[in-house]
PDB file of C-alpha atoms in Angstrom:
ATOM      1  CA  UNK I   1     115.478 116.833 101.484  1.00 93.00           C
ATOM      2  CA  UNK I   2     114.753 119.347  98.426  1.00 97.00           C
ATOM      3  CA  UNK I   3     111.017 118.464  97.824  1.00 98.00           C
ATOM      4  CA  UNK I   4     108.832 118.847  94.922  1.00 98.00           C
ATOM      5  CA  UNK I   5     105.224 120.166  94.827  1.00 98.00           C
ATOM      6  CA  UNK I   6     102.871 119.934  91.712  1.00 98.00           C
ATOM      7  CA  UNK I   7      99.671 121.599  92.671  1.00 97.00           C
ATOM      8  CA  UNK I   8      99.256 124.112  95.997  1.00 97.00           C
ATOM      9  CA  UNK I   9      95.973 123.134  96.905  1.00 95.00           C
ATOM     10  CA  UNK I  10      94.642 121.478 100.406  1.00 93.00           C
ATOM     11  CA  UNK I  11      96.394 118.904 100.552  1.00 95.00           C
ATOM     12  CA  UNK I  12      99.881 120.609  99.572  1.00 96.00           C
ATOM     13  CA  UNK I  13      99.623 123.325 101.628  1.00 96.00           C
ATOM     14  CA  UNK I  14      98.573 121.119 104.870  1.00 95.00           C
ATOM     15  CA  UNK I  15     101.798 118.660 103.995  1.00 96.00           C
ATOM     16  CA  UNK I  16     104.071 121.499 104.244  1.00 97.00           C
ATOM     17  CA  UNK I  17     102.122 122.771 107.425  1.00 95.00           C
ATOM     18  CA  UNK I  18     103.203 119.893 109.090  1.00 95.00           C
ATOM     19  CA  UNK I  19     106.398 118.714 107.963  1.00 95.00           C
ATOM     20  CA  UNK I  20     107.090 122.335 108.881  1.00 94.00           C
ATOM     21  CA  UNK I  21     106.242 121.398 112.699  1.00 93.00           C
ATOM     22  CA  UNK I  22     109.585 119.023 112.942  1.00 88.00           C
ATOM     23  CA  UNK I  23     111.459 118.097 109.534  1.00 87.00           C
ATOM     24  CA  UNK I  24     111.178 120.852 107.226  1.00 92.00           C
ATOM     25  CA  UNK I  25     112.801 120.051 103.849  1.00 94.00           C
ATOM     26  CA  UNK I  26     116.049 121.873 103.285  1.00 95.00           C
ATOM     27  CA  UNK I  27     114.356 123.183  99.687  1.00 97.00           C
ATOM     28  CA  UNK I  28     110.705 123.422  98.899  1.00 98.00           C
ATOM     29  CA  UNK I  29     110.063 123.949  94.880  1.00 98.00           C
ATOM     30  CA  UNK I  30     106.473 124.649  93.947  1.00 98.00           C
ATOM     31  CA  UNK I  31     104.759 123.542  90.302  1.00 98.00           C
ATOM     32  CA  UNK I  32     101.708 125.991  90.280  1.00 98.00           C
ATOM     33  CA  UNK I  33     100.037 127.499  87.292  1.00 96.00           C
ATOM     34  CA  UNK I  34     101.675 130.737  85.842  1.00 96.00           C
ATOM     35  CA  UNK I  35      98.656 132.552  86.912  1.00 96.00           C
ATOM     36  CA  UNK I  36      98.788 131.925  90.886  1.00 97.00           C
ATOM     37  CA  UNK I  37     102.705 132.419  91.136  1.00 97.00           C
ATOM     38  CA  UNK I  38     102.547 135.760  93.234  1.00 97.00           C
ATOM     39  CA  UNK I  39      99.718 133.636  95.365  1.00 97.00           C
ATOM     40  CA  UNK I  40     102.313 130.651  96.505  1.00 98.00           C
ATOM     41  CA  UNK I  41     105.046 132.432  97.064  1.00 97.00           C
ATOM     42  CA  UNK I  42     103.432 134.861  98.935  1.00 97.00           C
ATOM     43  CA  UNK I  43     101.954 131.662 101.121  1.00 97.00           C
ATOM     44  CA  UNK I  44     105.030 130.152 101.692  1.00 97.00           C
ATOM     45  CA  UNK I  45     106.953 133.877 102.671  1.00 97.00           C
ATOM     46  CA  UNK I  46     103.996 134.146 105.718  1.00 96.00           C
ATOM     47  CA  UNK I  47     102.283 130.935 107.408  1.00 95.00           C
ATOM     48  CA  UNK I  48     104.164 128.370 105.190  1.00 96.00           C
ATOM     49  CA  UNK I  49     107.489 129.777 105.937  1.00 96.00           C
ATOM     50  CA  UNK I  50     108.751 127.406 108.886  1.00 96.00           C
ATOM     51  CA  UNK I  51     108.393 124.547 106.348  1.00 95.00           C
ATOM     52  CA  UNK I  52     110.026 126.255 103.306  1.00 95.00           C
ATOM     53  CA  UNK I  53     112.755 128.787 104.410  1.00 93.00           C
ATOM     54  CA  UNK I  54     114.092 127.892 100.868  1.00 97.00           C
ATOM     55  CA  UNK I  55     111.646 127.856  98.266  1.00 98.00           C
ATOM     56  CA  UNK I  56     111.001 128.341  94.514  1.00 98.00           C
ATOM     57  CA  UNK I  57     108.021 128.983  92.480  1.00 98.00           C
ATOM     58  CA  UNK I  58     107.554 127.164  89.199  1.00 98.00           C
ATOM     59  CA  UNK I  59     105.066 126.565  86.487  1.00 98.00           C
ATOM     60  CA  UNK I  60     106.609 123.998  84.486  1.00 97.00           C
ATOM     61  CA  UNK I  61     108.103 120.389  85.018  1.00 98.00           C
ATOM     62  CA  UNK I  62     111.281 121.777  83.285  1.00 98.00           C
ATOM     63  CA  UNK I  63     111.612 124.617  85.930  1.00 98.00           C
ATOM     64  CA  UNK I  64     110.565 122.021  88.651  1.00 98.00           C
ATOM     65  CA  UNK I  65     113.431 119.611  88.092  1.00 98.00           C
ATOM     66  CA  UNK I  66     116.087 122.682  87.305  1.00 98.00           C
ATOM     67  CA  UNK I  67     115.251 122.880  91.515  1.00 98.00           C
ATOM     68  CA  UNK I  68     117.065 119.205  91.846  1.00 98.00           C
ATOM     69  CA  UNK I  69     114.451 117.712  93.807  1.00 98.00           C
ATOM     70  CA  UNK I  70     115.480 114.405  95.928  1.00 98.00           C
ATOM     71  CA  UNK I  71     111.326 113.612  95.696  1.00 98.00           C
ATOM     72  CA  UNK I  72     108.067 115.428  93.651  1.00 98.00           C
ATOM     73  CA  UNK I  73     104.877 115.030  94.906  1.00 98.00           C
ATOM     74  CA  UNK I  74     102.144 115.303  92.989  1.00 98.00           C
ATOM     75  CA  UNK I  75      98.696 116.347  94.431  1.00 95.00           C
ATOM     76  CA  UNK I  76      96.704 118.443  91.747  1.00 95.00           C
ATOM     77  CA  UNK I  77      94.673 116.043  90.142  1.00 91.00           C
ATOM     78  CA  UNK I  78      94.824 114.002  86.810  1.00 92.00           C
ATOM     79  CA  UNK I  79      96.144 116.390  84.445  1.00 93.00           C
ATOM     80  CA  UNK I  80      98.464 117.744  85.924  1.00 94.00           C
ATOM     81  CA  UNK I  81      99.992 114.330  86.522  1.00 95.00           C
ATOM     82  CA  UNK I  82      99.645 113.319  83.161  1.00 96.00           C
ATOM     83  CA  UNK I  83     100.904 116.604  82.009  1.00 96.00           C
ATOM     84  CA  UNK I  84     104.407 116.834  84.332  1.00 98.00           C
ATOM     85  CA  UNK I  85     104.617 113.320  85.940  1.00 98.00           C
ATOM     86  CA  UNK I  86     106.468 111.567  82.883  1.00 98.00           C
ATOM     87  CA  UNK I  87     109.156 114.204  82.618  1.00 98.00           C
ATOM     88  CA  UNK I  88     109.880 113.961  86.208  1.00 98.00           C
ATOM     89  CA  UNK I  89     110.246 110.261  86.401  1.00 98.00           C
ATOM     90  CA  UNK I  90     112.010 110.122  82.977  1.00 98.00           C
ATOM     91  CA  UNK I  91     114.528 112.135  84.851  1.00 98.00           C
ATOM     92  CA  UNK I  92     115.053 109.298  87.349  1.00 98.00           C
ATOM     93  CA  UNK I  93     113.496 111.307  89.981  1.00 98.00           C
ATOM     94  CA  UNK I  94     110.687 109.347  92.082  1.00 98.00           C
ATOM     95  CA  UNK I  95     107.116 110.846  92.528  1.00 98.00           C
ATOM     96  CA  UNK I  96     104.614 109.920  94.960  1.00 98.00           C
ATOM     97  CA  UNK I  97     101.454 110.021  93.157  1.00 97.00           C
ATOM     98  CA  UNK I  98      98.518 111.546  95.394  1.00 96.00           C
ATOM     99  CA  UNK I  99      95.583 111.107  92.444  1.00 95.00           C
ATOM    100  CA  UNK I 100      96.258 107.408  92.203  1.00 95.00           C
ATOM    101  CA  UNK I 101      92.653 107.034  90.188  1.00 94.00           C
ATOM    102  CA  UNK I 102      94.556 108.799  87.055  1.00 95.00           C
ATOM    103  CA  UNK I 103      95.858 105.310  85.981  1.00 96.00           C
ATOM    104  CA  UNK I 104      92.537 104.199  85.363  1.00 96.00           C
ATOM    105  CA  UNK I 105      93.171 105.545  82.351  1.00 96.00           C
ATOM    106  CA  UNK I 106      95.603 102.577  80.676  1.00 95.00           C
ATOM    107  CA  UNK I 107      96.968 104.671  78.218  1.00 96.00           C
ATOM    108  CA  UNK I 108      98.551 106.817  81.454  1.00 96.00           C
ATOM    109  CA  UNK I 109      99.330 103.873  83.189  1.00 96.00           C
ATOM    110  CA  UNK I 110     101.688 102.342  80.440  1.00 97.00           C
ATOM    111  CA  UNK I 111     103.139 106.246  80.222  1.00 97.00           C
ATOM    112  CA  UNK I 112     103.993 106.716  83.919  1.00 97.00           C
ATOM    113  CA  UNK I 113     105.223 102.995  84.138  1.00 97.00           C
ATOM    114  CA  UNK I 114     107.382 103.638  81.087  1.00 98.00           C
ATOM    115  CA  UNK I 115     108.846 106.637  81.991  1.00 98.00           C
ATOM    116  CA  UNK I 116     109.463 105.320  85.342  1.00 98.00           C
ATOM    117  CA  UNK I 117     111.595 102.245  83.981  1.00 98.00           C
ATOM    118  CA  UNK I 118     113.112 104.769  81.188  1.00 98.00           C
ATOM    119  CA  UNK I 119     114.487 106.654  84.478  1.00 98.00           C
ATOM    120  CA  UNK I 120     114.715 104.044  86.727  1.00 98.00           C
ATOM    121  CA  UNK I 121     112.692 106.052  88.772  1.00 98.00           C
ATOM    122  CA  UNK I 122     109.974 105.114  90.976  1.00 97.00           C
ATOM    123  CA  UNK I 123     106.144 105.845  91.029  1.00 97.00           C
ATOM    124  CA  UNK I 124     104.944 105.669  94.593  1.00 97.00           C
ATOM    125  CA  UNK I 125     101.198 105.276  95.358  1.00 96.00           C
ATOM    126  CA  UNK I 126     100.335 105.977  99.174  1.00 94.00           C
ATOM    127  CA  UNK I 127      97.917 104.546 101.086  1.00 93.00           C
ATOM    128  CA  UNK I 128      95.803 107.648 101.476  1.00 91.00           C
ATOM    129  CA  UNK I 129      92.771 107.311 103.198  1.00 90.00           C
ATOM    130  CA  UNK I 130      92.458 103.688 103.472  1.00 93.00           C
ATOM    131  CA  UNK I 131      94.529 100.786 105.007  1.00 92.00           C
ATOM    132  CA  UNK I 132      95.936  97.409 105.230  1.00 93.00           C
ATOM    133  CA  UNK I 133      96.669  97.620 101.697  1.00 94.00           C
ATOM    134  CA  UNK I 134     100.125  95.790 102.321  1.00 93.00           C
ATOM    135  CA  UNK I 135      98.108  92.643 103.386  1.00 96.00           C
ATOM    136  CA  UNK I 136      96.075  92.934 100.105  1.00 96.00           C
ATOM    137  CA  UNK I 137      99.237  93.728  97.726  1.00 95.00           C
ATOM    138  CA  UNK I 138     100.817  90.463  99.564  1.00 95.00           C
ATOM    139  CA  UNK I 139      97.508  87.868  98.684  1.00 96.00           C
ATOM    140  CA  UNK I 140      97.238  89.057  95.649  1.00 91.00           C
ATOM    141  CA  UNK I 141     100.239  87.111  94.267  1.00 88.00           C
ATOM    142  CA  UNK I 142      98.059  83.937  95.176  1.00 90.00           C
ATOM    143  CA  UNK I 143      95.785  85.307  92.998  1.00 89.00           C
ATOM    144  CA  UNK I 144      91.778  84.290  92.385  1.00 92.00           C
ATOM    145  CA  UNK I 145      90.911  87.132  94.759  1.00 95.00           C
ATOM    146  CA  UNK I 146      87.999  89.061  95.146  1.00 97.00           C
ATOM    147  CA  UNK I 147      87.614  92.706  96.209  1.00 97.00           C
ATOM    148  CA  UNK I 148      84.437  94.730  97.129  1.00 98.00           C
ATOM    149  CA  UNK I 149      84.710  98.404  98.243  1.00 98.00           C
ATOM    150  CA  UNK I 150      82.176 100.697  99.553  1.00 97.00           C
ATOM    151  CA  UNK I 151      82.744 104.528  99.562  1.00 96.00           C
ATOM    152  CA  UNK I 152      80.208 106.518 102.044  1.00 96.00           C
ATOM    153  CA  UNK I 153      80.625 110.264 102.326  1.00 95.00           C
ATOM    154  CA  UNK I 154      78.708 113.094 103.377  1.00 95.00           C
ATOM    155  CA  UNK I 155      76.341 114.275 100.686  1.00 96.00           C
ATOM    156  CA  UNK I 156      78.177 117.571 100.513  1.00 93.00           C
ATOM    157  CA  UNK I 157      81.528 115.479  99.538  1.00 92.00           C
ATOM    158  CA  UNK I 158      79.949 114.579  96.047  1.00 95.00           C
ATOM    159  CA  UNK I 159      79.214 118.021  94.857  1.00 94.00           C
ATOM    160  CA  UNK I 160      80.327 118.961  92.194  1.00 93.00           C
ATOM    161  CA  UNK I 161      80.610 115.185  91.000  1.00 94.00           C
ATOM    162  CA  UNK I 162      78.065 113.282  88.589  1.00 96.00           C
ATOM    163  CA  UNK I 163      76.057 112.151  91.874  1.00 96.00           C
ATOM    164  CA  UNK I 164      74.729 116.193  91.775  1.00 95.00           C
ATOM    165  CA  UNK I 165      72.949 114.694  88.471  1.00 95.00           C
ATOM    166  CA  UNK I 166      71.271 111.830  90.371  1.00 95.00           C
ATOM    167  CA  UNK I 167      70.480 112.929  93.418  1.00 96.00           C
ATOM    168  CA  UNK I 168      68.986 115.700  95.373  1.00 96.00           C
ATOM    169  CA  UNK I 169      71.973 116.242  97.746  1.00 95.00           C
ATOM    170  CA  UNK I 170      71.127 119.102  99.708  1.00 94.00           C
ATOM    171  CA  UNK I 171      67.690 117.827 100.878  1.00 94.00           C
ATOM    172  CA  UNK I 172      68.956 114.343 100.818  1.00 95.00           C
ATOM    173  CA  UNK I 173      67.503 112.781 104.335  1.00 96.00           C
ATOM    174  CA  UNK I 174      69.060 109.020 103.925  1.00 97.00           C
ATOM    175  CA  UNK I 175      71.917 107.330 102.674  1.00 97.00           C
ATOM    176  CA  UNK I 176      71.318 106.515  98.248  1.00 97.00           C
ATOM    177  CA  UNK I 177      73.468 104.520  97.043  1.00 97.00           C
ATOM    178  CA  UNK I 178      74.244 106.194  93.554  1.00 97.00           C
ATOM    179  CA  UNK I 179      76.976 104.184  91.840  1.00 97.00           C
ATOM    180  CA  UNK I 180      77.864 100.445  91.175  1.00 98.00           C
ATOM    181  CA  UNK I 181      80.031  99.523  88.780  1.00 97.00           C
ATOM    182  CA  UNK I 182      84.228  98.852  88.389  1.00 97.00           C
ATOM    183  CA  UNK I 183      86.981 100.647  90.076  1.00 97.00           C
ATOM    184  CA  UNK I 184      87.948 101.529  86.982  1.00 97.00           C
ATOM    185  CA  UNK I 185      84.569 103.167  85.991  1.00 97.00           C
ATOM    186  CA  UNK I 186      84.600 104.639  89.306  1.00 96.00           C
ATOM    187  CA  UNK I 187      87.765 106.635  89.064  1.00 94.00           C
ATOM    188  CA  UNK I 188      86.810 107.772  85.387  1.00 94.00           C
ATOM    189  CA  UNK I 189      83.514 109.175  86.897  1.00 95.00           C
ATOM    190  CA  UNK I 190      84.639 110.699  90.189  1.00 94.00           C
ATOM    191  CA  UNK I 191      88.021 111.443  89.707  1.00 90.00           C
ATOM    192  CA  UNK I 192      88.425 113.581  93.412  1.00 85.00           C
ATOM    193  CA  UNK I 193      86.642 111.031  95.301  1.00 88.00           C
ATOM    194  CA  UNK I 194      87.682 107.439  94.489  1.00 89.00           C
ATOM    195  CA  UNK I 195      91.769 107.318  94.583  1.00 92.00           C
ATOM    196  CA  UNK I 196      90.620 104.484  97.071  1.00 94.00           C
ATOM    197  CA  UNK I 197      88.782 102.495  95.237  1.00 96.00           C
ATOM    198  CA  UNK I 198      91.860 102.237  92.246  1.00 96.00           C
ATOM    199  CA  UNK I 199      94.683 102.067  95.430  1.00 96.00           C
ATOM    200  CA  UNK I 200      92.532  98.838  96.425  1.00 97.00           C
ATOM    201  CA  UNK I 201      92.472  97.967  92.547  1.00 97.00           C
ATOM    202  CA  UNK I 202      96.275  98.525  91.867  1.00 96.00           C
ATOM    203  CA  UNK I 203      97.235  96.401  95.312  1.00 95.00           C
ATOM    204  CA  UNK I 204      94.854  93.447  94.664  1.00 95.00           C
ATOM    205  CA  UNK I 205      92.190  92.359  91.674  1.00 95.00           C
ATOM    206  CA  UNK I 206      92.900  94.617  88.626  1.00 95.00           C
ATOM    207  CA  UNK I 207      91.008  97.713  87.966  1.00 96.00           C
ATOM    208  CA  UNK I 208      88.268  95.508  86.164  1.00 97.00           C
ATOM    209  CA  UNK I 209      87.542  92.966  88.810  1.00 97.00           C
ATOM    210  CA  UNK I 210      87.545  95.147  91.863  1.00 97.00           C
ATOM    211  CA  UNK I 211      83.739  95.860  92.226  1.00 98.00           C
ATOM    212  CA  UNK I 212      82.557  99.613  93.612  1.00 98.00           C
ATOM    213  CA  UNK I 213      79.653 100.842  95.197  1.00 98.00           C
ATOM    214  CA  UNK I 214      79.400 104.763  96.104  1.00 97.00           C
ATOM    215  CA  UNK I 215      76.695 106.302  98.693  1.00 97.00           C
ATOM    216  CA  UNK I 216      75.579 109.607  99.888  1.00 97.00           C
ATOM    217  CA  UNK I 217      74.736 109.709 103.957  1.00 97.00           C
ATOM    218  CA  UNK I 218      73.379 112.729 105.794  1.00 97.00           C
ATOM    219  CA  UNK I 219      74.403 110.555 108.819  1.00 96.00           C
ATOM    220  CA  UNK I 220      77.787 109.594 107.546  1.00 95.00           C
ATOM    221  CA  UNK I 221      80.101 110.172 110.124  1.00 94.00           C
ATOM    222  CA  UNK I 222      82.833 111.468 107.512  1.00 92.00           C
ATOM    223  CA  UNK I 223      84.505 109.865 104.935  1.00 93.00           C
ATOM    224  CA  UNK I 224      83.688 105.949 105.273  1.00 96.00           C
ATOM    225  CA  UNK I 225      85.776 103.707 103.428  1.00 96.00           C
ATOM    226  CA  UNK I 226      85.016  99.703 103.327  1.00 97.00           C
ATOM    227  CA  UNK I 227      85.952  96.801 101.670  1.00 97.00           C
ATOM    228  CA  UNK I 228      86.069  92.849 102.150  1.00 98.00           C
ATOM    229  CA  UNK I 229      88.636  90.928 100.361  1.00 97.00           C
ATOM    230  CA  UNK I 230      88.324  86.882  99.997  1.00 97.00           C
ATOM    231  CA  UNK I 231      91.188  84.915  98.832  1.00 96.00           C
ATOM    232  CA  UNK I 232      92.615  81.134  99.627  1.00 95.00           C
ATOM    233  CA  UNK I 233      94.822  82.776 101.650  1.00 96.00           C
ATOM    234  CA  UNK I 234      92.976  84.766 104.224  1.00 96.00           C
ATOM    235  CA  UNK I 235      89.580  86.821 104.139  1.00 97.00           C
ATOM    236  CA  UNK I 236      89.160  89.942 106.000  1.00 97.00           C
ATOM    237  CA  UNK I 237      86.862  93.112 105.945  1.00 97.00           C
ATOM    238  CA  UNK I 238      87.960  96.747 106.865  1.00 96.00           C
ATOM    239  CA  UNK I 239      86.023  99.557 107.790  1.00 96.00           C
ATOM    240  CA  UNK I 240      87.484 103.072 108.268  1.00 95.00           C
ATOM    241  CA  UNK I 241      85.800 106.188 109.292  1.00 95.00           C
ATOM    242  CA  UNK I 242      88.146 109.115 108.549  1.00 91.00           C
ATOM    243  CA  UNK I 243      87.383 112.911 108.948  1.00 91.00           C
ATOM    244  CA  UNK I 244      87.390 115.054 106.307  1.00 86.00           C
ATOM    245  CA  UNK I 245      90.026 117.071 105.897  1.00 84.00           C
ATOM    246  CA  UNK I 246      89.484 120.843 107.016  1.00 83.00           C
ATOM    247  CA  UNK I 247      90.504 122.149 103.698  1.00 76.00           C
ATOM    248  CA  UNK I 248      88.140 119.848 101.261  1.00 79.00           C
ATOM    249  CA  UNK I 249      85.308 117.355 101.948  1.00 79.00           C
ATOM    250  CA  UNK I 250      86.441 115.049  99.334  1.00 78.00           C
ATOM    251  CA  UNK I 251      89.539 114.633 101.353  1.00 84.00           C
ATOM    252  CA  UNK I 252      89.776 112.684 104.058  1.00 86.00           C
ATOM    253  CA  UNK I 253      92.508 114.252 106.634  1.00 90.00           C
ATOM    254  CA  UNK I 254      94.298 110.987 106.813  1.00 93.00           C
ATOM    255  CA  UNK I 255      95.680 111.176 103.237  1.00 93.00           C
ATOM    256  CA  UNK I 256      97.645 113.757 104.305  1.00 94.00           C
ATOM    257  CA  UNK I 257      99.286 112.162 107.036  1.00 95.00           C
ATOM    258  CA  UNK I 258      99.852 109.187 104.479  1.00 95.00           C
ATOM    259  CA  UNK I 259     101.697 111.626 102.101  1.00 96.00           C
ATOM    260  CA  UNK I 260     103.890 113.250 104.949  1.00 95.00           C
ATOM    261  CA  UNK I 261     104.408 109.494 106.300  1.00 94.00           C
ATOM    262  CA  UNK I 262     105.818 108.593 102.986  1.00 95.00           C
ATOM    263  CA  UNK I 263     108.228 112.019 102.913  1.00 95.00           C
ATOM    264  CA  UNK I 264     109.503 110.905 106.416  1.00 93.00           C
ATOM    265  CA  UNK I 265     110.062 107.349 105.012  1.00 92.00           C
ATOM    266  CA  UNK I 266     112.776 109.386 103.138  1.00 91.00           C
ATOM    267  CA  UNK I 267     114.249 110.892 105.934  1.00 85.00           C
ATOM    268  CA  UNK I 268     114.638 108.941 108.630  1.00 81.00           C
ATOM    269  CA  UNK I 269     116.966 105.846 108.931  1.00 87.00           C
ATOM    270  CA  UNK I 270     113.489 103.619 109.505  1.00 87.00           C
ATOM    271  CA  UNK I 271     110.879 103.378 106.806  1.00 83.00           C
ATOM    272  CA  UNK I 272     107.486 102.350 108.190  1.00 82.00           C
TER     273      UNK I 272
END
């Protein structure tokens, strides 16, 4: 495989760290900003090199497709996927889209599902940190279902985010809940925390109809994710406690294994 990057950040860098344990792509091209260039490349010359032995540097979609990827990844946040992510799948080249909470924005949405059907490309959105979202994709052609999601992290996970404004979260001593509202509010407000909350929107009730509610714990044991689904096909509630990754406390480690499961998808003659 000749695999695309847009964005070196955790989550890039620990993808290539372990695809570079067993299938290392035959190409690794890189979509960085122009001022980090020297940074990546030196990166991916010393610890990264078993997973990119062949590699390029770029800072443009352009430059990144010029590198004839087989599959782009993008994992840099929402403006860098609005600002390369159309190109790419206007060039009928499929993307797996890590910062799945940028089509809350509807304007993106019709973009990126334009450009995909202009290039009969595909968008891919991964499971990420949560799961069983096949089972929720599959009732949700029955339809009249109902979706309620929970996101507890560590207060040190929402720094940075508007829940700094609201609470006290370093001398916070028990869990505050902080947010209710939409999956669609939700990943407008905390864009690097709630990709969950719009995967679970995408899969079953609509952006608008899938109802949020976002705590700070001090006794969280990582990054909790939890949500009940009812429908007149089946009800079920799922609760996941994943550890953060060791790169980002917004992150939880098992998005990255969902990313490099969806790269091995690719490769091998099974896709699971």
């Amino acid at each position: 495989m000749r695999l695309g990057l847009i964005g070196f950040g955790n989550i890039a860098t620990a993808v290539l760290d372990l695809l570079g344990r067993d299938t290392p792509p035959a190409h690794v091209a890189v979509l960085t900003r122009p001022g980090s260039v020297d940074d990546v490349r030196r990166r991916l010359e010393s610890d990264l090199a078993p997973a990119a032995p062949s590699h390029a540097v770029v800072t443009d979609a352009a430059g990144l497709l010029a590198e004839r990827p087989d599959l782009v990844v993008e994992c840099a946040g929402h403006t860098a996927a609005t600002a390369h992510v159309p190109a790419i799948l206007r060039a009928g080249t499929d993307v797996v889209l890590v910062s799945v909470g940028a089509l809350a924005d509807p304007e993106l949405e019709a973009a990126l599902t334009g450009a995909a059907t202009e290039g009969r490309a595909r968008l891919v959105l991964p499971a990420g940190a949560i799961g069983a979202v096949d089972l929720l994709s599959a009732l949700g052609a029955a339809g009249d279902l109902t979706v309620r999601y929970r996101g507890i992290k560590p207060p040190g996970a929402w720094a940075g985010t508007p829940a700094a404004e609201i609470l006290d979260l370093d001398s916070l001593t028990e869990a505050r809940r902080f947010f209710t509202g939409t999956a669609r509010e939700a990943a407008t407000d905390y864009p690097k925390n709630a990709n969950v909350a719009a995967t679970l929107a995408l899969a079953g009730a609509g952006f608008d109809a899938t109802e949020v509610e976002l705590t700070a714990d001090p006794a969280a044991p990582g990054n909790v994710h939890e949500y009940s689904v009812t429908s007149p096909l089946a009800n079920y509630t799922i609760r996941i406690e994943n550890k953060p990754s060791a790169g980002n406390a917004k992150t939880s480690a098992t998005t990255i294994y969902s990313v490099v499961r969806e790269i091995r998808n690719r490769l091998g003659p099974i896709a699971i």
